[in-house]
CSV table of C-alpha atoms in Angstrom, one decimal:
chain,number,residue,atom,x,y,z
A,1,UNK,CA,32.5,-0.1,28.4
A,2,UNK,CA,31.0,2.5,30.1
A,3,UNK,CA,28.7,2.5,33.3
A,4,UNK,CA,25.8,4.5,34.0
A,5,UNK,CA,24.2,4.9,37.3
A,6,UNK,CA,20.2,4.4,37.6
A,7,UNK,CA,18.9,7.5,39.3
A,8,UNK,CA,17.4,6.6,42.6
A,9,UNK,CA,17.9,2.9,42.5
A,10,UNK,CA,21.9,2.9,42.8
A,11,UNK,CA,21.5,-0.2,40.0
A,12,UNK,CA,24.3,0.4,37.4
A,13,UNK,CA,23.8,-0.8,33.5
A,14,UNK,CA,26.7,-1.4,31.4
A,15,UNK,CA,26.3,0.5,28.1
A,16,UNK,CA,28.2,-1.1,25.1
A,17,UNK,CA,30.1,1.0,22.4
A,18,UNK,CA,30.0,0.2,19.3
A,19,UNK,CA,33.2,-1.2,18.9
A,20,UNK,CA,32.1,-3.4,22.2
A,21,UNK,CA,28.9,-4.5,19.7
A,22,UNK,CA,31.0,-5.5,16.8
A,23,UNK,CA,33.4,-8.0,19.0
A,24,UNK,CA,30.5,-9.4,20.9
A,25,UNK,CA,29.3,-10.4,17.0
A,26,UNK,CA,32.5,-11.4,15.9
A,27,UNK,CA,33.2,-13.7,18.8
A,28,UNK,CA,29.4,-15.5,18.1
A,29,UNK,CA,28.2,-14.1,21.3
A,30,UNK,CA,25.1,-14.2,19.5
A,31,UNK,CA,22.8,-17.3,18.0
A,32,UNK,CA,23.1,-17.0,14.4
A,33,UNK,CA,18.5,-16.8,14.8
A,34,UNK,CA,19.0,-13.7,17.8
A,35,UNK,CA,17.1,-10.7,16.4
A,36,UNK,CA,18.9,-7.8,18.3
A,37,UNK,CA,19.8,-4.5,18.1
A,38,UNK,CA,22.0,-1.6,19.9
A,39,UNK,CA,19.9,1.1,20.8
A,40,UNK,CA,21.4,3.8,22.8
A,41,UNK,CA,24.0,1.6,23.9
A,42,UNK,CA,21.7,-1.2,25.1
A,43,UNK,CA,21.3,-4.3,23.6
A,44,UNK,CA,17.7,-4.9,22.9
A,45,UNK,CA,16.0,-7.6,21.6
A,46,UNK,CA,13.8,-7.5,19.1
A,47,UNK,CA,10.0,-9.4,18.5
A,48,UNK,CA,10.1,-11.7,16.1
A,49,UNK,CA,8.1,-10.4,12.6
A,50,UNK,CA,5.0,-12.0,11.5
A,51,UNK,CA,4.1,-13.2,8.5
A,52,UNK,CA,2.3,-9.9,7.1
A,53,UNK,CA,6.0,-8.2,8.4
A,54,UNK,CA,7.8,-10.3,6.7
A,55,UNK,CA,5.6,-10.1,3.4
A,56,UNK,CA,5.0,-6.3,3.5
A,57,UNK,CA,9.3,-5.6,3.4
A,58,UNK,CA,9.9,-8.1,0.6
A,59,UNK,CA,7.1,-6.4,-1.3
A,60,UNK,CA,9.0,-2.7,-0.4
A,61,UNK,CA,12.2,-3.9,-0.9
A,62,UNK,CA,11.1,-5.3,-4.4
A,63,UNK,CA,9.7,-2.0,-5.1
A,64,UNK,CA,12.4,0.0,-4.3
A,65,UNK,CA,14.8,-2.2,-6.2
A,66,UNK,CA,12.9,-2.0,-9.4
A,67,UNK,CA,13.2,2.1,-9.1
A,68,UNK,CA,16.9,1.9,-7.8
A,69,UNK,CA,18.8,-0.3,-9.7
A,70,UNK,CA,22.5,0.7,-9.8
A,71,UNK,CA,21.8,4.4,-9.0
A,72,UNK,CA,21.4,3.8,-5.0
A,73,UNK,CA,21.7,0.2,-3.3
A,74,UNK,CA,18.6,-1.6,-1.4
A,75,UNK,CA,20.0,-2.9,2.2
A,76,UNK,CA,17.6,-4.6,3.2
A,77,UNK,CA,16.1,-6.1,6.3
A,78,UNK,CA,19.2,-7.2,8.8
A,79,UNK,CA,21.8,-5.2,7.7
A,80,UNK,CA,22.5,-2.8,9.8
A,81,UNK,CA,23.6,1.3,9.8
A,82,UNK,CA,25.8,2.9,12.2
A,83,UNK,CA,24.5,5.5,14.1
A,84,UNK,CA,28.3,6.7,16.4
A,85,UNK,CA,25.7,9.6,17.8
A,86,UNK,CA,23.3,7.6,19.9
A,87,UNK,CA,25.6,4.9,20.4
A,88,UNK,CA,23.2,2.3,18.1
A,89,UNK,CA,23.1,0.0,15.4
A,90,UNK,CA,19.1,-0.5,14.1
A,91,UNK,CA,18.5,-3.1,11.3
A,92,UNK,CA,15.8,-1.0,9.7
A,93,UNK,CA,13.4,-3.1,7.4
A,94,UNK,CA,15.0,-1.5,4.6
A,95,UNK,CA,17.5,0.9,3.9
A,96,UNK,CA,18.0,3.2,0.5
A,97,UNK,CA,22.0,4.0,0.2
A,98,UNK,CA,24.3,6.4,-1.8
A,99,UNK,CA,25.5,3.9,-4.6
A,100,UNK,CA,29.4,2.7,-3.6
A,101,UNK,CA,30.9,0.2,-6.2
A,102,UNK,CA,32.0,-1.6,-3.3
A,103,UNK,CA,28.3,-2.4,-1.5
A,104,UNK,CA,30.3,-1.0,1.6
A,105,UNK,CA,32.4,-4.2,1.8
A,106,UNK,CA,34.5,-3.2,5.2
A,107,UNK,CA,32.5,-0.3,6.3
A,108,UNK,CA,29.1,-0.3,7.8
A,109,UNK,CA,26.9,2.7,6.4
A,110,UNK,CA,27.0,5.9,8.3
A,111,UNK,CA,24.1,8.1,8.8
A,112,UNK,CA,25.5,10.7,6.1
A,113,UNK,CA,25.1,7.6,3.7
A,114,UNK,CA,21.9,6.9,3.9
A,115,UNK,CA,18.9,8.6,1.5
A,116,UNK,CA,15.8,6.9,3.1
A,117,UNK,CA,15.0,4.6,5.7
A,118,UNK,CA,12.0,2.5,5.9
A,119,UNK,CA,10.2,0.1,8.7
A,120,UNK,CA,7.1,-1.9,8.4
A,121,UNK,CA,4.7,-1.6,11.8
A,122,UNK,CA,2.5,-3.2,12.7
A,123,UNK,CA,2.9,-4.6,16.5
A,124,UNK,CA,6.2,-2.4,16.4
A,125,UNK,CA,4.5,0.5,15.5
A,126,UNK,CA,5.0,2.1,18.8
A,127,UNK,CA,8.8,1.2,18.6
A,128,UNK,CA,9.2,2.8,15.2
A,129,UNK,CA,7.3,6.2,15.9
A,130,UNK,CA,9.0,6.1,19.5
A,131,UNK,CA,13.2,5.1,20.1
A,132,UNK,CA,13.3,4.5,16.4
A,133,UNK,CA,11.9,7.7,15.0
A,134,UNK,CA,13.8,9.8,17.7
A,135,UNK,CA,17.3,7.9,17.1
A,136,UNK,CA,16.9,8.6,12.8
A,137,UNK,CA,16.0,12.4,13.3
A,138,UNK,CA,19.0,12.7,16.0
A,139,UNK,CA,21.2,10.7,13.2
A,140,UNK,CA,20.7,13.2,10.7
A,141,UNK,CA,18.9,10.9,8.7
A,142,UNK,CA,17.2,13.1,5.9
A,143,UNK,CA,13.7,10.7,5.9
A,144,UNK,CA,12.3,7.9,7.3
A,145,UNK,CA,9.1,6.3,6.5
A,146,UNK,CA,6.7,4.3,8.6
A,147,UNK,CA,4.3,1.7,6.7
A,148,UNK,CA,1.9,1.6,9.2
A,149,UNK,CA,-0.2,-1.7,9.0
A,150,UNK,CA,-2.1,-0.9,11.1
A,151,UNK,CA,-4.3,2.4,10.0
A,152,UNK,CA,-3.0,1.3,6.2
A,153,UNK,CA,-0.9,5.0,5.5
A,154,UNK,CA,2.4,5.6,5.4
A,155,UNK,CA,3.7,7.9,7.8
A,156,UNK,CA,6.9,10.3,6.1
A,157,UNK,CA,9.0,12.3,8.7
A,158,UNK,CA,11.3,14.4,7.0
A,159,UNK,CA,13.5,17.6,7.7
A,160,UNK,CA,15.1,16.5,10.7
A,161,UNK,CA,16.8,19.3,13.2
A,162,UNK,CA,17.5,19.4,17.0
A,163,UNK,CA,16.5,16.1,17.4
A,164,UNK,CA,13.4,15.8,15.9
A,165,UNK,CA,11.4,15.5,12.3
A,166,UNK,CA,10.0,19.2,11.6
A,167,UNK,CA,7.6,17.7,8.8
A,168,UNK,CA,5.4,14.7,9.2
A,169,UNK,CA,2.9,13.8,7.2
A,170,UNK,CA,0.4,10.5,6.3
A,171,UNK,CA,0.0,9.3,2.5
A,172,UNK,CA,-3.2,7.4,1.8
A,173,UNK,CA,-3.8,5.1,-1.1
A,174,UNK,CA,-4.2,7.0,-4.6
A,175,UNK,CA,-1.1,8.8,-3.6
A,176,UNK,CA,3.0,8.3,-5.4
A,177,UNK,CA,5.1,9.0,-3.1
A,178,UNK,CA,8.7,10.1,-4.9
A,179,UNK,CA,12.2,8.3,-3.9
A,180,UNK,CA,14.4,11.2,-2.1
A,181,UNK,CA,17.9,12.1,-2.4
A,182,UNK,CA,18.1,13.0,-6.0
A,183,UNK,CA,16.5,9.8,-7.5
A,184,UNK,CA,13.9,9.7,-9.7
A,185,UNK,CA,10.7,7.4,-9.7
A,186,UNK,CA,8.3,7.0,-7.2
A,187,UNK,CA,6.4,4.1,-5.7
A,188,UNK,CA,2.4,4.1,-5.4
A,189,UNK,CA,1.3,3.6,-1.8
A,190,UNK,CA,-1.5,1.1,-2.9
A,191,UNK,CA,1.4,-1.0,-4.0
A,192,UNK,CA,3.4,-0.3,-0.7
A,193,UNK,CA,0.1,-1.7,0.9
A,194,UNK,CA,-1.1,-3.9,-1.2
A,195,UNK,CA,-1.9,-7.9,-0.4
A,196,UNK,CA,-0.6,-8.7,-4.1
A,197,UNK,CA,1.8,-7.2,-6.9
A,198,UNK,CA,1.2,-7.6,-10.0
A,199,UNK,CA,4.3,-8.6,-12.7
């Protein structure tokens, strides 16, 4: 476990490894209910989602699924991804994979394993354009999409380098936004943002 010295206040923090994370679990340290993540080597915890939240990632992850099938696997909302760089472990709202016969049984995905990553935001939206934006692009991780609740878009960061997303842009309603990483399909943004989905 390594320490790390506050500047100016002497106060020192104790930042957990991965490895660290993955005993604390095993061991129960957690409540089987605690919603927490390792961000940068902190554990953080996380504000329980609303209904809309909750609503909005099953209607993505349903989405996703019905484009995916067995070509690329849907992780959804509390798995997490590995991310050895930034010392962290997110549980994105959902995750798009490469396709592994064995779901990853024994190995948590890497950021070199992942095609897409999305979060719903609404009360997190400053969280997932801030620490969670900034740890994806470091990660490598090729995009990243925000559905922003709260101005109704969806925000796609893609191109990462040095740290950062070099292409961001906002899709509006109307618009089909196409899966990544070599998959065909697409999903329409009226149905990413939409109250109902039809069968």
């Amino acid at each position: 476990m390594a320490l790390q010295l506050e500047p100016r206040t002497g106060i020192r923090r104790h930042i957990v490894s991965l490895d660290e994370y993955d005993r604390m679990i095993e061991a129960g340290v957690f409540e089987p209910e605690a919603r927490v993540e390792l961000i940068r080597g902190e554990i953080v915890d996380m504000p329980p989602p609303g209904p809309e939240h909750e609503t909005s990632v099953t209607r993505l992850h349903l989405l996703f699924f019905e484009q995916c099938r067995r070509r690329a696997i849907v992780w959804p909302q509390g798995n997490s991804i590995g991310l050895p760089q930034s010392t962290s472990r997110p549980q994105p709202d959902v995750t798009i994979l490469k396709w592994r016969d064995d779901l990853y049984s024994g190995k948590r995905p890497m950021p070199e394993d992942v095609i897409l990553i999305a979060e719903v935001a609404d009360s997190s939206l400053k969280l997932d354009r801030g620490s969670k934006l900034g740890l994806y692009a470091e990660a490598g991780v090729q995009e990243y999409w925000v559905i922003n609740l709260v101005d109704g878009i969806v925000e796609i960061y893609t191109n990462p380098s040095a740290g950062k997303y070099q292409v961001v842009r906002a899709a509006h309603e109307g618009e089909t936004l196409r899966l990544p990483g070599g998959l065909d399909g697409g999903v329409a943004v009226s149905d990413i943002l939409s109250q109902e989905l039809t069968p």
